[in-house]
Coordinates of C-alpha atoms in Angstrom, one line a residue:
M1 CA 18.8 -5.6 23.6
D2 CA 19.1 -2.1 22.4
V3 CA 16.0 0.1 22.5
R4 CA 15.2 1.9 19.3
T5 CA 14.5 5.7 19.4
F6 CA 11.6 7.2 17.6
W7 CA 11.8 10.5 15.6
L8 CA 10.3 13.6 17.1
A9 CA 10.3 16.7 14.8
G10 CA 13.4 15.3 13.1
R11 CA 15.4 14.3 16.1
A12 CA 15.9 11.0 17.9
A13 CA 13.9 10.8 21.1
T14 CA 13.1 8.4 23.9
G15 CA 10.0 7.9 26.0
E16 CA 8.9 6.5 29.3
T17 CA 7.8 3.1 28.2
E18 CA 9.0 0.4 25.8
L19 CA 7.4 -2.1 23.5
T20 CA 8.9 -5.3 22.0
V21 CA 8.6 -6.3 18.3
T22 CA 8.5 -10.1 17.7
N23 CA 9.1 -12.2 14.7
P24 CA 5.8 -13.9 13.7
H25 CA 7.6 -17.0 12.4
D26 CA 9.3 -18.1 15.6
G27 CA 8.1 -15.6 18.3
R28 CA 11.6 -14.3 19.1
A29 CA 12.1 -10.7 20.1
V30 CA 13.5 -8.7 17.2
A31 CA 13.9 -5.3 19.0
R32 CA 12.4 -3.0 21.5
H33 CA 11.5 0.6 20.9
W34 CA 10.5 3.6 22.9
V35 CA 6.9 4.8 22.9
P36 CA 6.2 8.5 22.7
T37 CA 4.3 10.1 25.6
D38 CA 1.2 12.2 25.1
A39 CA 3.4 15.3 25.6
Q40 CA 5.8 14.2 22.9
V41 CA 3.0 13.5 20.5
E42 CA 1.7 17.0 21.2
E43 CA 5.2 18.4 20.6
A44 CA 5.4 16.6 17.2
V45 CA 2.0 18.0 16.1
A46 CA 2.9 21.5 17.2
A47 CA 6.2 21.3 15.4
A48 CA 4.6 20.2 12.2
A49 CA 2.1 23.0 12.3
A50 CA 4.8 25.5 13.1
V51 CA 7.0 24.5 10.2
A52 CA 4.3 24.2 7.6
G53 CA 4.9 27.6 6.0
Q54 CA 8.6 27.1 5.9
A55 CA 8.1 23.6 4.4
A56 CA 5.9 24.9 1.7
A57 CA 8.5 27.5 0.7
L58 CA 11.4 25.1 0.6
P59 CA 13.3 25.4 -2.7
V60 CA 12.7 22.6 -5.1
H61 CA 16.4 21.5 -5.0
V62 CA 16.2 21.0 -1.2
R63 CA 13.2 18.8 -1.3
A64 CA 14.4 16.9 -4.3
E65 CA 17.9 16.3 -2.9
A66 CA 16.4 15.1 0.4
L67 CA 14.4 12.5 -1.4
A68 CA 17.3 11.5 -3.6
H69 CA 19.4 11.1 -0.5
V70 CA 16.9 8.7 1.0
S71 CA 16.8 6.7 -2.2
R72 CA 20.5 6.3 -2.2
R73 CA 20.8 5.4 1.4
L74 CA 18.1 2.8 1.2
A75 CA 20.0 1.3 -1.7
E76 CA 23.2 1.3 0.3
R77 CA 21.6 -0.4 3.3
A78 CA 19.3 -2.7 1.2
D79 CA 20.4 -6.0 2.7
E80 CA 20.2 -4.8 6.3
I81 CA 16.7 -3.3 5.7
A82 CA 15.4 -6.4 3.9
H83 CA 16.4 -8.6 6.8
L84 CA 14.8 -6.1 9.2
I85 CA 11.5 -6.4 7.2
T86 CA 11.7 -10.1 7.3
A87 CA 12.3 -10.1 11.1
E88 CA 9.5 -7.8 12.1
N89 CA 6.9 -8.8 9.4
G90 CA 7.7 -12.5 8.6
K91 CA 7.9 -11.7 4.9
P92 CA 10.1 -14.1 3.1
I93 CA 13.5 -12.5 2.3
M94 CA 12.9 -12.7 -1.4
W95 CA 9.8 -10.5 -1.1
A96 CA 11.5 -8.2 1.5
R97 CA 14.4 -7.5 -1.0
G98 CA 11.8 -6.6 -3.6
E99 CA 10.1 -4.2 -1.2
V100 CA 13.4 -2.4 -0.5
S101 CA 14.0 -2.1 -4.2
R102 CA 10.6 -0.6 -4.7
A103 CA 11.1 1.9 -1.9
V104 CA 14.4 2.9 -3.5
A105 CA 12.5 3.6 -6.7
T106 CA 9.6 5.3 -4.9
F107 CA 11.9 7.9 -3.4
R108 CA 13.8 8.3 -6.7
F109 CA 10.5 8.8 -8.6
A110 CA 9.5 11.4 -5.9
A111 CA 12.8 13.3 -6.4
E112 CA 12.3 13.3 -10.1
E113 CA 8.6 14.5 -9.8
T114 CA 9.7 17.2 -7.5
R115 CA 12.1 18.7 -10.0
R116 CA 9.2 18.6 -12.6
W117 CA 6.6 20.0 -10.2
S118 CA 5.9 23.5 -11.4
G119 CA 3.2 26.0 -11.9
G120 CA 1.5 26.7 -15.2
V121 CA 0.2 29.8 -17.1
Q122 CA -3.1 30.4 -18.8
R123 CA -4.0 33.3 -21.0
L124 CA -7.2 34.9 -20.0
D125 CA -7.6 37.4 -22.9
T126 CA -10.0 35.1 -24.7
E127 CA -12.7 37.7 -24.2
P128 CA -12.3 41.5 -24.6
A129 CA -13.0 42.1 -20.9
A130 CA -9.9 40.2 -19.9
A131 CA -7.4 41.9 -22.2
G132 CA -4.0 42.0 -20.6
R133 CA -4.7 39.3 -18.1
L134 CA -2.7 36.2 -17.4
A135 CA -3.3 33.4 -14.8
Y136 CA -0.4 31.8 -13.0
V137 CA -1.6 28.4 -11.6
S138 CA 0.3 26.8 -8.8
R139 CA -0.3 23.9 -6.4
V140 CA -0.1 24.6 -2.6
P141 CA 0.1 22.0 0.2
K142 CA -3.2 21.4 2.1
G143 CA -1.1 21.3 5.3
P144 CA 0.6 18.8 7.5
V145 CA -0.1 15.1 6.8
L146 CA -1.0 12.4 9.2
A147 CA 0.2 9.1 7.6
I148 CA -1.3 5.9 9.2
T149 CA 0.5 3.0 7.7
P150 CA -0.1 -0.8 7.6
F151 CA 2.0 -3.8 8.6
N152 CA 2.1 -5.7 5.3
F153 CA 4.6 -3.4 3.5
P154 CA 6.2 -1.7 6.4
L155 CA 8.7 0.3 4.3
N156 CA 7.3 0.9 0.8
L157 CA 3.8 1.8 1.9
V158 CA 5.3 4.3 4.3
A159 CA 7.4 5.6 1.5
H160 CA 4.2 6.2 -0.6
K161 CA 3.0 8.6 2.1
V162 CA 6.3 10.3 3.2
A163 CA 7.8 10.8 -0.2
P164 CA 5.0 12.8 -1.9
A165 CA 4.5 14.8 1.3
I166 CA 8.1 16.0 1.3
A167 CA 7.9 16.4 -2.5
V168 CA 5.2 19.1 -2.2
G169 CA 6.5 20.7 0.9
A170 CA 4.1 19.2 3.5
P171 CA 5.2 18.2 7.0
V172 CA 4.3 14.5 7.7
I173 CA 3.7 12.6 10.9
V174 CA 4.0 8.8 10.5
K175 CA 2.0 6.5 12.8
P176 CA 3.3 3.0 11.8
A177 CA 1.5 -0.3 12.5
P178 CA 2.3 -1.5 16.0
A179 CA 3.4 -4.9 14.7
T180 CA 6.0 -3.5 12.3
P181 CA 7.4 -0.1 13.4
L182 CA 11.1 -0.8 12.9
S183 CA 11.2 -0.1 9.2
S184 CA 9.6 3.3 9.7
L185 CA 12.0 4.1 12.5
L186 CA 14.9 3.2 10.2
L187 CA 13.4 5.4 7.5
G188 CA 13.3 8.2 10.1
E189 CA 17.0 7.7 10.8
I190 CA 17.8 8.2 7.1
L191 CA 15.5 11.3 6.8
A192 CA 17.3 12.8 9.8
E193 CA 20.5 12.8 7.6
T194 CA 19.0 15.3 5.2
D195 CA 18.7 19.1 5.4
L196 CA 15.0 19.1 5.9
P197 CA 13.9 21.6 8.6
A198 CA 13.1 20.4 12.1
G199 CA 9.4 19.5 12.4
M200 CA 9.2 18.3 8.8
F201 CA 8.8 14.7 9.8
S202 CA 8.1 12.7 12.9
V203 CA 7.7 8.9 13.3
L204 CA 5.5 8.1 16.3
P205 CA 5.2 4.4 17.2
I206 CA 2.1 4.7 19.3
E207 CA -0.7 2.2 20.1
N208 CA -3.7 2.2 17.7
E209 CA -6.1 3.4 20.4
R210 CA -4.1 6.6 20.7
A211 CA -4.3 7.5 17.0
S212 CA -7.8 8.9 17.3
A213 CA -6.4 12.1 18.9
L214 CA -4.1 12.6 16.0
V215 CA -6.9 12.0 13.5
T216 CA -9.1 14.6 15.0
D217 CA -6.4 17.2 15.6
P218 CA -7.3 20.3 13.5
R219 CA -3.6 21.0 13.0
L220 CA -3.3 17.9 10.8
P221 CA -5.8 18.7 8.0
V222 CA -4.8 15.7 5.8
V223 CA -5.2 12.1 6.9
S224 CA -3.7 9.4 4.6
F225 CA -4.7 5.9 5.8
T226 CA -3.9 2.5 4.4
G227 CA -5.7 -0.5 6.1
S228 CA -9.1 -2.1 6.5
A229 CA -12.3 -0.6 5.1
P230 CA -14.1 -0.5 8.5
V231 CA -11.3 1.5 10.1
G232 CA -10.8 3.7 7.1
Y233 CA -14.4 4.7 6.8
A234 CA -14.6 5.3 10.6
I235 CA -11.8 7.8 10.2
A236 CA -13.5 9.5 7.3
D237 CA -16.8 9.7 9.3
Q238 CA -14.9 11.0 12.3
V239 CA -13.4 14.0 10.4
P240 CA -15.8 14.9 7.6
R241 CA -14.2 18.3 7.0
K242 CA -10.6 17.0 6.6
H243 CA -9.1 15.8 3.4
V244 CA -8.9 12.0 3.8
T245 CA -7.2 9.6 1.5
L246 CA -8.1 5.9 2.0
E247 CA -6.2 3.0 0.4
L248 CA -8.3 0.1 1.7
G249 CA -8.8 -3.6 1.0
G250 CA -10.0 -5.8 -1.8
N251 CA -10.8 -9.4 -2.8
A252 CA -9.0 -9.1 -6.1
A253 CA -10.2 -11.2 -9.1
A254 CA -8.1 -12.8 -11.8
V255 CA -10.1 -13.6 -14.9
V256 CA -8.8 -16.4 -17.2
L257 CA -10.4 -16.3 -20.6
A258 CA -10.4 -19.2 -23.1
D259 CA -7.7 -17.6 -25.3
A260 CA -5.3 -17.1 -22.4
D261 CA -1.9 -18.8 -22.0
L262 CA -3.0 -21.2 -19.3
D263 CA 0.5 -22.2 -18.2
W264 CA 1.5 -18.5 -17.7
A265 CA -1.8 -17.7 -15.9
A266 CA -1.5 -20.7 -13.6
Q267 CA 2.1 -19.9 -12.6
R268 CA 1.3 -16.2 -11.9
I269 CA -1.9 -16.8 -10.1
A270 CA -0.4 -19.6 -7.9
L271 CA 2.5 -17.3 -6.8
Y272 CA 0.5 -14.1 -6.4
S273 CA -2.3 -15.5 -4.4
N274 CA 0.3 -16.6 -1.9
Y275 CA 3.0 -13.9 -2.0
Q276 CA 3.3 -12.0 1.3
A277 CA 1.3 -14.9 2.6
G278 CA -1.7 -13.4 0.8
Q279 CA -1.4 -10.2 3.0
S280 CA -1.7 -7.8 0.1
C281 CA -4.7 -5.8 -0.9
I282 CA -4.2 -7.0 -4.5
A283 CA -3.3 -10.6 -3.8
V284 CA -5.3 -12.9 -6.1
Q285 CA -8.3 -14.1 -4.1
R286 CA -11.0 -14.9 -6.7
V287 CA -10.0 -16.8 -9.8
I288 CA -12.7 -16.7 -12.5
V289 CA -12.1 -19.1 -15.4
E290 CA -14.1 -19.4 -18.6
Q291 CA -15.9 -22.7 -18.4
S292 CA -14.4 -24.2 -21.6
V293 CA -10.8 -24.1 -20.1
Y294 CA -11.7 -24.5 -16.4
D295 CA -10.6 -28.1 -16.1
A296 CA -7.4 -27.6 -18.1
F297 CA -6.5 -24.5 -16.0
A298 CA -7.2 -26.3 -12.7
E299 CA -4.9 -29.1 -13.8
R300 CA -2.1 -26.6 -14.2
L301 CA -2.9 -24.4 -11.2
L302 CA -2.9 -27.1 -8.4
P303 CA 0.6 -28.4 -9.1
A304 CA 1.9 -24.9 -9.2
V305 CA 0.3 -24.1 -5.8
N306 CA 1.6 -27.3 -4.3
A307 CA 5.1 -26.6 -5.6
L308 CA 5.4 -23.3 -3.6
V309 CA 8.0 -23.4 -0.9
T310 CA 6.6 -22.6 2.5
G311 CA 8.8 -22.2 5.6
D312 CA 11.3 -20.0 7.4
P313 CA 11.1 -16.5 5.9
S314 CA 14.8 -16.0 6.3
D315 CA 15.5 -18.9 3.9
E316 CA 16.3 -17.5 0.4
K317 CA 14.1 -20.3 -1.1
T318 CA 11.0 -19.7 0.9
Q319 CA 8.1 -18.2 -1.1
V320 CA 5.3 -18.3 1.4
G321 CA 6.0 -17.3 5.0
P322 CA 3.8 -16.8 8.1
L323 CA 1.0 -14.3 8.6
V324 CA 1.7 -11.3 10.8
S325 CA 0.4 -13.2 13.9
E326 CA -1.0 -16.6 15.0
A327 CA -4.3 -14.9 15.6
A328 CA -4.4 -13.8 12.0
A329 CA -3.7 -17.3 10.8
E330 CA -6.4 -18.7 13.1
R331 CA -8.9 -16.4 11.5
V332 CA -7.9 -17.5 8.0
E333 CA -8.1 -21.1 9.0
Q334 CA -11.6 -20.5 10.5
W335 CA -12.8 -18.8 7.3
V336 CA -11.6 -21.8 5.2
R337 CA -13.3 -24.2 7.6
E338 CA -16.6 -22.3 7.4
A339 CA -16.5 -22.4 3.6
V340 CA -15.9 -26.2 3.6
D341 CA -18.7 -26.7 6.1
A342 CA -21.0 -24.7 3.8
G343 CA -20.2 -27.0 0.9
A344 CA -16.9 -25.8 -0.7
T345 CA -14.4 -28.4 -1.9
L346 CA -10.8 -28.1 -0.6
L347 CA -8.5 -28.7 -3.6
A348 CA -5.2 -27.8 -1.9
G349 CA -3.8 -26.7 1.5
G350 CA -6.1 -25.7 4.3
G351 CA -3.7 -26.6 7.1
R352 CA -2.0 -24.3 9.7
D353 CA 1.2 -24.5 11.7
G354 CA 1.4 -21.6 14.2
A355 CA 1.2 -18.4 12.1
T356 CA 1.7 -20.2 8.8
V357 CA -1.2 -21.2 6.7
E358 CA -0.7 -23.6 3.8
P359 CA -1.4 -22.2 0.3
T360 CA -5.1 -23.0 -0.1
V361 CA -7.4 -23.5 -3.1
L362 CA -11.2 -23.9 -2.8
A363 CA -13.9 -24.6 -5.3
G364 CA -17.6 -24.5 -5.2
V365 CA -17.6 -21.8 -2.6
P366 CA -21.0 -20.3 -1.6
H367 CA -21.4 -16.7 -2.7
D368 CA -21.9 -15.5 0.9
A369 CA -18.9 -17.3 2.4
K370 CA -16.3 -14.9 3.9
V371 CA -13.6 -16.2 1.6
A372 CA -15.7 -15.2 -1.4
C373 CA -17.2 -11.8 -0.3
E374 CA -14.7 -10.4 2.3
E375 CA -11.0 -9.8 2.1
V376 CA -9.2 -13.0 3.3
F377 CA -5.7 -11.3 3.7
G378 CA -4.2 -14.8 3.7
P379 CA -2.9 -17.4 1.3
V380 CA -6.4 -18.5 0.0
M381 CA -7.9 -18.5 -3.4
I382 CA -11.3 -19.7 -4.7
L383 CA -11.9 -21.1 -8.2
Q384 CA -15.1 -20.1 -10.0
P385 CA -16.2 -21.1 -13.5
A386 CA -17.9 -18.6 -15.8
A387 CA -20.0 -19.6 -18.8
S388 CA -18.9 -16.6 -20.9
I389 CA -16.9 -13.3 -20.8
D390 CA -20.2 -11.6 -19.9
E391 CA -20.6 -13.7 -16.8
A392 CA -16.9 -13.5 -15.9
Y393 CA -16.9 -9.7 -15.9
A394 CA -20.2 -9.6 -14.0
M395 CA -18.7 -11.8 -11.4
V396 CA -15.7 -9.5 -11.0
N397 CA -18.1 -6.6 -10.3
D398 CA -20.2 -8.6 -7.9
S399 CA -18.2 -7.4 -5.0
K400 CA -18.3 -4.5 -2.6
Y401 CA -14.6 -4.0 -3.4
G402 CA -12.9 -2.6 -6.5
L403 CA -9.2 -2.2 -6.2
Q404 CA -7.6 -4.0 -9.1
A405 CA -8.4 -6.9 -11.4
G406 CA -6.3 -9.0 -13.7
V407 CA -7.5 -10.4 -17.1
F408 CA -5.6 -13.1 -18.9
T409 CA -6.4 -12.8 -22.6
R410 CA -4.8 -12.2 -25.9
S411 CA -7.7 -10.2 -27.2
L412 CA -7.5 -6.5 -27.4
D413 CA -11.2 -6.3 -27.6
A414 CA -11.6 -8.2 -24.4
A415 CA -8.9 -6.0 -22.8
F416 CA -10.6 -2.8 -23.7
R417 CA -13.9 -4.2 -22.7
A418 CA -12.5 -5.1 -19.3
N419 CA -11.2 -1.5 -18.9
R420 CA -14.6 -0.2 -19.8
E421 CA -16.7 -2.5 -17.7
L422 CA -14.8 -3.6 -14.7
E423 CA -15.6 -1.5 -11.6
V424 CA -12.0 -1.3 -10.3
G425 CA -9.3 1.3 -10.0
G426 CA -6.8 -0.7 -12.2
V427 CA -7.1 -3.4 -14.8
I428 CA -4.0 -5.5 -15.5
I429 CA -4.1 -7.3 -18.8
G430 CA -2.1 -10.5 -19.3
D431 CA -1.1 -10.7 -15.6
V432 CA -2.4 -10.8 -12.0
P433 CA -4.1 -7.9 -10.3
S434 CA -1.2 -7.9 -7.9
Y435 CA 1.0 -5.9 -10.4
R436 CA 1.8 -2.4 -9.2
A437 CA 4.3 0.1 -10.6
D438 CA 5.1 2.6 -7.9
Q439 CA 4.9 5.6 -10.2
M440 CA 1.4 4.7 -11.6
P441 CA -1.9 5.9 -10.1
Y442 CA -3.0 3.4 -7.6
G443 CA -6.3 3.2 -5.7
G444 CA -9.8 1.8 -5.8
V445 CA -13.5 2.4 -5.9
K446 CA -16.4 1.2 -3.8
D447 CA -15.1 -0.1 -0.5
S448 CA -11.5 -0.2 -1.7
G449 CA -11.0 3.5 -0.9
I450 CA -10.9 7.1 -1.8
G451 CA -8.1 8.9 -3.7
R452 CA -5.0 7.7 -5.4
E453 CA -1.4 7.0 -4.6
G454 CA 1.6 6.8 -7.0
L455 CA 3.9 9.8 -6.8
H456 CA 2.4 12.4 -9.2
S457 CA -1.2 11.4 -8.2
A458 CA -0.4 11.6 -4.5
M459 CA 1.3 15.0 -4.9
E460 CA -1.8 16.3 -6.6
D461 CA -3.9 14.7 -3.8
L462 CA -1.9 16.5 -1.1
T463 CA -2.2 20.0 -2.7
Y464 CA -4.8 22.4 -4.1
E465 CA -4.7 24.7 -7.1
K466 CA -4.1 28.4 -6.4
V467 CA -4.5 31.0 -9.1
M468 CA -2.7 34.3 -9.3
V469 CA -4.1 36.7 -12.0
L470 CA -1.7 39.3 -13.4
T471 CA -3.3 42.4 -14.9
G472 CA -2.3 45.0 -17.4
L473 CA 0.2 42.9 -19.3
S474 CA 1.1 43.2 -23.0
L475 CA 0.6 39.7 -24.2

């Protein structure tokens, strides 16, 4: 079996030890990769710091063309990459193809935003004392970026950190999830085909316990992390003077109001509670249904859940595959059992086979059960009736998380009220909270994070405004 290289300051490198990546569905070895030594990690950080000034001064066309090249190459290799994602992550191939398509778009959007990224001017002669003065306002990179990425979208969530960094001229060091480093390493291979300067990017597949040294390194003033809330806030507490962006978890709610199209809502909620085996921060977890249509909705939802195809993720027909590991599946199974033991009713699923958990629906779940108040990160949803729209929206907000929510309604008034009242970073009207367009601002409130992704938003997040005042002009 070949051993994959990692990417050190833009070049392929080997280390002294290797790790094996396995397929969570059947346990087979997918590939091996070299692990950077401490000296190599230091070399990557030093290179990023050394190139920061050159990176910030790169012409727009160089940055934009590098991003466009990555987009094109991802599209050319889409089938290969989709199968790689399925192999290392266990994601069904239908969802893996979708992730590659999104990554293609993410880099394309970044290239387009780079060409639009420009300074602005502001006349200052609004008062007599400022006659002849003009401000030129530009945005400057805050410095090299440490990007710590998760396993659930091993390509596109890496793209959402790498692309905006390159777009603004910031070097980036990627620390991928240990379970799924192969997609990041392939992305590094494509980045190496561009004209970006040495040191502009590194992909370092190191163990999680070694990441702390990168987090605290003062030469990496920006930390962008996607993962669990406890880890994210521990990072923020560890480096209070750094700029930290956190895209954390959620227990996303879908509200079904009495005027909704129940058939549409049932189909969408069934699928998007279980897509990626529920391993998405915005997978549907809590389903809040107005009481008057609760029974009618449940009658539509349960057949839709039971009809989902679970099995081998390499099969084109499979909709629900395994979780990232058997340990993760055992945890989900335990949470379901705890809810049932506490009085919940199991309406569908609940079984486990290795790393695969059956699509599961629970009702009557106690408020303090983990499947209600924590992030399941598995194919589990809970059904909850609400007496009114007032109670439904209050139930959405009764959570320590606030990433996105979906509201199924035909009422514009209910839609704008949801936008006004729901304590989340995004409200999706007429669909599940799982919807995300890669160019839109994306992020949460409360324990769901700090900052926003989405290309333009992330580019602003990675930069600061700088003002140059010109004096003595004839305006």
